[in-house]
Amino acid sequence: MCKMTLSRWLVLAVLVLRDVFALKDVVLTIRPQTVEKSRHATLICSYDLEGASLYYVKWYRGTYEFYRYTPSEKPTTKLFPFKAINVDMNRSNSTQVVLTDIDFQLSGNFSCEVTTAEEPASTQTAVKSMLVVQLPQYPPTISVGREPLDYGDVLRANCSSPPARPPAWLKFMLNNSTVSFTPRMLPRQVQEAHWSDLSLELKLEAYHFNRGKLILRCAAEVSEIYYEEAVLELASARNPVPEKVSALDSAGPAPCHTVLLGVLFFLIIRV
Ligand SMILES: *[C@@H]1O[C@H](CO)[C@@H](O)[C@H](O)[C@H]1NC(C)=O
Ligand SMILES: *[C@@H]1O[C@H](CO)[C@@H](O)[C@H](O)[C@H]1NC(C)=O
Ligand SMILES: *[C@@H]1O[C@H](CO)[C@@H](O)[C@H](O)[C@H]1NC(C)=O
Ligand SMILES: *[C@@H]1O[C@H](CO)[C@@H](O)[C@H](O)[C@H]1NC(C)=O
Ligand SMILES: *[C@@H]1O[C@H](CO)[C@@H](O)[C@H](O)[C@H]1NC(C)=O
Ligand SMILES: *[C@@H]1O[C@H](CO)[C@@H](O)[C@H](O)[C@H]1NC(C)=O
């Protein structure tokens, strides 16, 4: 009876000790997680050794190990060459790895694996994915067909955004409401950067005009880190009369001819 209890205590003690030296909170952070091609990124592996000592930290791209930190060895860092991975050894240590001149093929999962030295050794792995992108070099541009435009006319416009990877997602907005967009299902895997083009052919209705104005905007978006707009105010055949008249009662004494014009307008409206 007493022996049983003792062995139970022993098991408990071992479990507690194990817990004392248990590795905790292994977290991998990639800064930035969406990185532009040729730039650099810092991969930070944070962990809580809980009093234990570190055996090693292994770094993987997918299943390929490219960097290892072993405090008990000289040198402490080991690099396993892999095409397209450039490690800045000067800025890499037991908790971080700096990748430079990043290429598209590095998009994907990275992981850090932490192992403690004491028996029983404990190991934990954290995974994060990195996306390598190329952003457009300049904002989108709009070209339009004939102007001025009135209700019932067909507005024809094109929007174009310079090469990007993934290609920019485009949308046209008229009076702040989206009237056309490229489908969300853009090809996910593209070998190189791609231009994005979007055409609009829209029969204009009264609600498209905002106080007689037509404001056409084209927005380009890449992977939630890039957003640029082109704005074009289109000549409209619906320039509002009230706005012009209201200009009379602003800015001090109105010149004589403006007053006369106003009176003329008033008379025309009366007729
Ligand atoms: C790393 O440091 C060494 C010595 O300080 C220096 O010669 C080398 O240029 C550095 N490398 C990089 C990539 O900064
Ligand atoms: C690793 O290097 C980074 C940047 O130089 C530094 O902030 C960090 O404290 C270093 N980590 C350790 C464990 O020395
Ligand atoms: C990347 O990691 C995530 C989460 O761990 C996993 O679901 C996904 O399948 C991995 N992708 C690849 C290509 O291994
Ligand atoms: C829009 O692009 C198409 C195809 O390239 C072209 O035929 C058309 O003339 C363009 N329209 C405008 C308004 O630029
Ligand atoms: C359109 O949206 C922009 C930005 O969201 C805002 O500044 C502008 O006042 C809006 N115009 C109209 C007519 O709603
Ligand atoms: C266009 O803008 C005007 C003024 O801001 C607004 O009253 C109207 O609802 C808008 N129409 C659309 C379709 O957004």
Coordinates of C-alpha atoms in Angstrom, one line a residue, residues 34-267:
T34 CA 4.3 39.4 -47.5
V35 CA 7.7 40.5 -48.9
E36 CA 8.7 42.1 -52.1
K37 CA 11.1 40.2 -54.3
S38 CA 14.8 41.2 -53.8
R39 CA 14.1 42.6 -50.3
H40 CA 14.8 41.0 -47.0
A41 CA 12.8 39.4 -44.3
T42 CA 13.4 38.5 -40.6
L43 CA 12.2 35.2 -39.3
I44 CA 12.0 35.3 -35.5
C45 CA 11.6 32.1 -33.5
S46 CA 10.6 32.9 -29.9
Y47 CA 10.5 30.2 -27.3
D48 CA 10.5 29.8 -23.5
L49 CA 13.0 27.2 -22.4
E50 CA 11.5 27.2 -18.9
G51 CA 14.9 26.8 -17.2
A52 CA 16.2 24.1 -19.6
S53 CA 19.1 24.7 -21.8
L54 CA 19.0 24.8 -25.6
Y55 CA 20.3 21.9 -27.6
Y56 CA 19.6 23.4 -31.0
V57 CA 17.3 25.4 -33.2
K58 CA 16.8 24.1 -36.7
W59 CA 15.3 26.2 -39.5
Y60 CA 13.5 24.7 -42.5
R61 CA 12.1 25.9 -45.8
G62 CA 9.4 23.3 -46.4
T63 CA 11.2 20.1 -45.4
Y64 CA 14.7 21.3 -46.2
E65 CA 16.9 22.4 -43.3
F66 CA 18.9 25.5 -44.2
Y67 CA 20.2 26.9 -40.9
R68 CA 21.0 25.4 -37.5
Y69 CA 22.0 27.1 -34.3
T70 CA 23.8 24.8 -31.7
P71 CA 25.2 26.7 -28.7
S72 CA 27.4 23.8 -27.7
E73 CA 29.3 23.7 -31.0
K74 CA 31.9 26.0 -32.5
P75 CA 30.9 27.7 -34.7
T76 CA 27.4 27.8 -33.2
T77 CA 25.8 28.4 -36.6
K78 CA 25.7 26.1 -39.5
L79 CA 24.4 26.9 -43.0
F80 CA 23.1 24.3 -45.4
P81 CA 23.3 25.9 -48.9
F82 CA 20.1 25.8 -50.8
K83 CA 19.5 27.6 -54.0
A84 CA 17.6 30.9 -53.6
I85 CA 18.2 31.1 -49.8
N86 CA 20.6 33.8 -48.8
V87 CA 21.1 34.0 -45.1
D88 CA 22.7 37.1 -43.5
M89 CA 24.9 35.3 -40.9
N90 CA 25.8 38.6 -39.2
R91 CA 22.2 39.2 -38.3
S92 CA 21.2 35.7 -37.5
N93 CA 21.5 34.1 -34.1
S94 CA 19.7 31.7 -31.7
T95 CA 16.3 33.4 -32.2
Q96 CA 16.3 34.8 -35.6
V97 CA 17.4 34.3 -39.3
V98 CA 17.6 37.2 -41.8
L99 CA 17.0 36.3 -45.4
T100 CA 18.2 38.7 -48.0
D101 CA 17.6 39.1 -51.8
I102 CA 14.5 37.0 -51.5
D103 CA 13.3 35.3 -54.7
F104 CA 9.7 34.2 -55.7
Q105 CA 10.5 30.5 -55.1
L106 CA 10.9 31.1 -51.4
S107 CA 7.1 31.6 -51.1
G108 CA 5.9 28.9 -48.8
N109 CA 6.2 27.4 -45.4
F110 CA 9.1 28.1 -43.1
S111 CA 9.5 26.4 -39.7
C112 CA 11.7 26.5 -36.7
E113 CA 12.3 23.5 -34.5
V114 CA 13.5 24.0 -31.0
T115 CA 15.0 21.1 -28.9
T116 CA 16.2 21.2 -25.3
A117 CA 19.4 19.6 -24.1
E118 CA 18.2 17.8 -20.9
E119 CA 16.8 14.3 -20.9
P120 CA 14.0 13.8 -21.8
A121 CA 14.6 16.2 -24.5
S122 CA 11.6 18.1 -25.7
T123 CA 11.1 19.4 -29.2
Q124 CA 8.6 21.9 -30.6
T125 CA 8.0 23.3 -34.0
A126 CA 6.3 26.4 -35.3
V127 CA 5.3 27.0 -38.9
K128 CA 4.5 30.2 -40.9
S129 CA 4.1 30.8 -44.6
M130 CA 5.8 33.6 -46.5
L131 CA 4.6 35.2 -49.7
V132 CA 7.0 36.8 -52.1
V133 CA 5.4 39.4 -54.4
Q134 CA 6.3 42.0 -57.0
L135 CA 4.3 45.2 -56.8
P136 CA 3.4 47.4 -59.8
Q137 CA 6.0 50.1 -60.4
Y138 CA 3.4 52.8 -61.0
P139 CA -0.3 53.4 -60.3
P140 CA -3.0 52.2 -62.7
T141 CA -4.0 54.4 -65.7
I142 CA -7.5 54.9 -67.2
S143 CA -8.3 55.6 -70.8
V144 CA -11.8 56.6 -71.9
G145 CA -13.8 56.8 -75.1
R146 CA -15.8 59.9 -76.2
E147 CA -17.0 62.7 -73.9
P148 CA -19.1 64.5 -72.8
L149 CA -21.5 61.9 -71.5
D150 CA -25.2 61.9 -70.6
Y151 CA -27.8 59.5 -69.3
G152 CA -28.3 56.7 -71.8
D153 CA -24.8 57.0 -73.3
V154 CA -22.4 54.1 -73.1
L155 CA -19.3 54.8 -71.1
R156 CA -16.3 52.9 -72.5
A157 CA -13.1 52.8 -70.5
N158 CA -10.0 50.7 -70.0
C159 CA -7.8 50.5 -66.9
S160 CA -4.3 49.1 -66.9
S161 CA -1.9 48.3 -64.1
P162 CA 1.8 47.5 -64.6
P163 CA 3.3 44.0 -64.1
A164 CA 2.8 42.5 -60.7
R165 CA 2.9 39.1 -59.1
P166 CA 0.3 38.1 -58.2
P167 CA -1.4 40.3 -60.9
A168 CA -3.1 43.3 -59.5
W169 CA -6.8 43.0 -58.9
L170 CA -8.7 45.8 -60.6
K171 CA -12.0 47.5 -60.2
F172 CA -13.8 50.4 -61.7
M173 CA -15.9 52.7 -59.5
L174 CA -18.3 55.3 -60.6
N175 CA -19.7 57.7 -58.0
N176 CA -18.2 55.5 -55.4
S177 CA -19.9 52.3 -56.3
T178 CA -18.1 49.4 -58.0
V179 CA -19.3 48.9 -61.5
S180 CA -16.8 46.4 -62.8
F181 CA -14.0 44.2 -61.5
T182 CA -11.6 41.5 -62.5
P183 CA -12.7 38.1 -61.2
R184 CA -11.2 37.1 -57.8
M185 CA -10.1 33.8 -59.4
L186 CA -6.9 35.0 -60.8
P187 CA -4.4 32.3 -61.6
R188 CA -2.5 31.7 -58.4
Q189 CA 0.7 30.3 -59.8
V190 CA 2.3 32.6 -62.4
Q191 CA 5.8 32.2 -63.6
E192 CA 6.4 35.9 -64.1
A193 CA 4.7 39.2 -63.3
H194 CA 1.6 40.1 -65.3
W195 CA -0.1 43.2 -66.5
S196 CA -3.7 43.6 -65.4
D197 CA -6.3 45.0 -67.7
L198 CA -10.0 45.7 -67.2
S199 CA -12.5 47.2 -69.6
L200 CA -15.8 48.8 -68.8
E201 CA -18.8 49.2 -71.0
L202 CA -21.6 50.7 -69.1
K203 CA -24.9 52.3 -70.0
L204 CA -25.1 55.4 -67.9
E205 CA -28.1 56.0 -65.6
A206 CA -29.1 59.1 -63.6
Y207 CA -27.7 57.6 -60.4
H208 CA -24.2 57.3 -61.9
F209 CA -24.0 61.1 -61.9
N210 CA -23.0 62.9 -58.8
R211 CA -24.3 66.5 -58.9
G212 CA -23.9 66.3 -62.6
K213 CA -20.4 65.0 -62.4
L214 CA -19.0 61.7 -63.5
I215 CA -16.1 60.6 -61.4
L216 CA -14.5 57.4 -62.6
R217 CA -11.9 55.6 -60.5
C218 CA -9.9 52.5 -61.1
A219 CA -8.3 50.8 -58.1
A220 CA -5.5 48.3 -58.2
E221 CA -4.8 45.9 -55.3
V222 CA -2.1 43.3 -54.7
S223 CA -2.1 40.9 -51.8
E224 CA -3.6 43.4 -49.4
I225 CA -0.3 45.3 -49.2
Y226 CA -0.7 47.5 -52.3
Y227 CA -3.6 49.8 -53.1
E228 CA -3.4 52.6 -55.7
E229 CA -6.2 54.5 -57.5
A230 CA -6.5 56.4 -60.7
V231 CA -9.2 59.1 -60.7
L232 CA -10.7 60.7 -63.7
E233 CA -13.4 63.4 -63.8
L234 CA -15.3 63.0 -67.0
A235 CA -16.9 65.8 -68.9
S236 CA -20.6 65.4 -68.4
A237 CA -23.5 66.8 -70.4
R238 CA -25.3 67.1 -67.1
N239 CA -23.6 70.1 -65.5
P240 CA -26.0 71.1 -62.8
V241 CA -27.7 74.5 -63.1
P242 CA -28.2 75.1 -59.3
E243 CA -24.5 74.8 -58.5
K244 CA -23.6 77.7 -60.9
V245 CA -26.3 80.0 -59.6
S246 CA -25.3 79.3 -56.0
A247 CA -21.8 80.5 -56.9
L248 CA -23.4 84.0 -57.0
D249 CA -23.9 84.4 -53.3
S250 CA -20.3 83.5 -52.3
A251 CA -17.1 85.6 -52.3
G252 CA -18.2 89.2 -51.9
P253 CA -19.7 91.5 -54.5
A254 CA -20.4 89.7 -57.7
P255 CA -19.1 91.3 -61.0
C256 CA -21.9 93.0 -63.0
H257 CA -21.9 90.5 -65.8
T258 CA -22.3 87.6 -63.4
V259 CA -25.3 89.2 -61.8
L260 CA -26.8 89.8 -65.3
L261 CA -26.2 86.2 -66.2
G262 CA -27.9 85.1 -63.0
V263 CA -30.9 87.3 -63.8
L264 CA -31.0 85.8 -67.3
F265 CA -30.9 82.3 -65.8
F266 CA -33.7 83.1 -63.4
L267 CA -35.8 84.4 -66.3

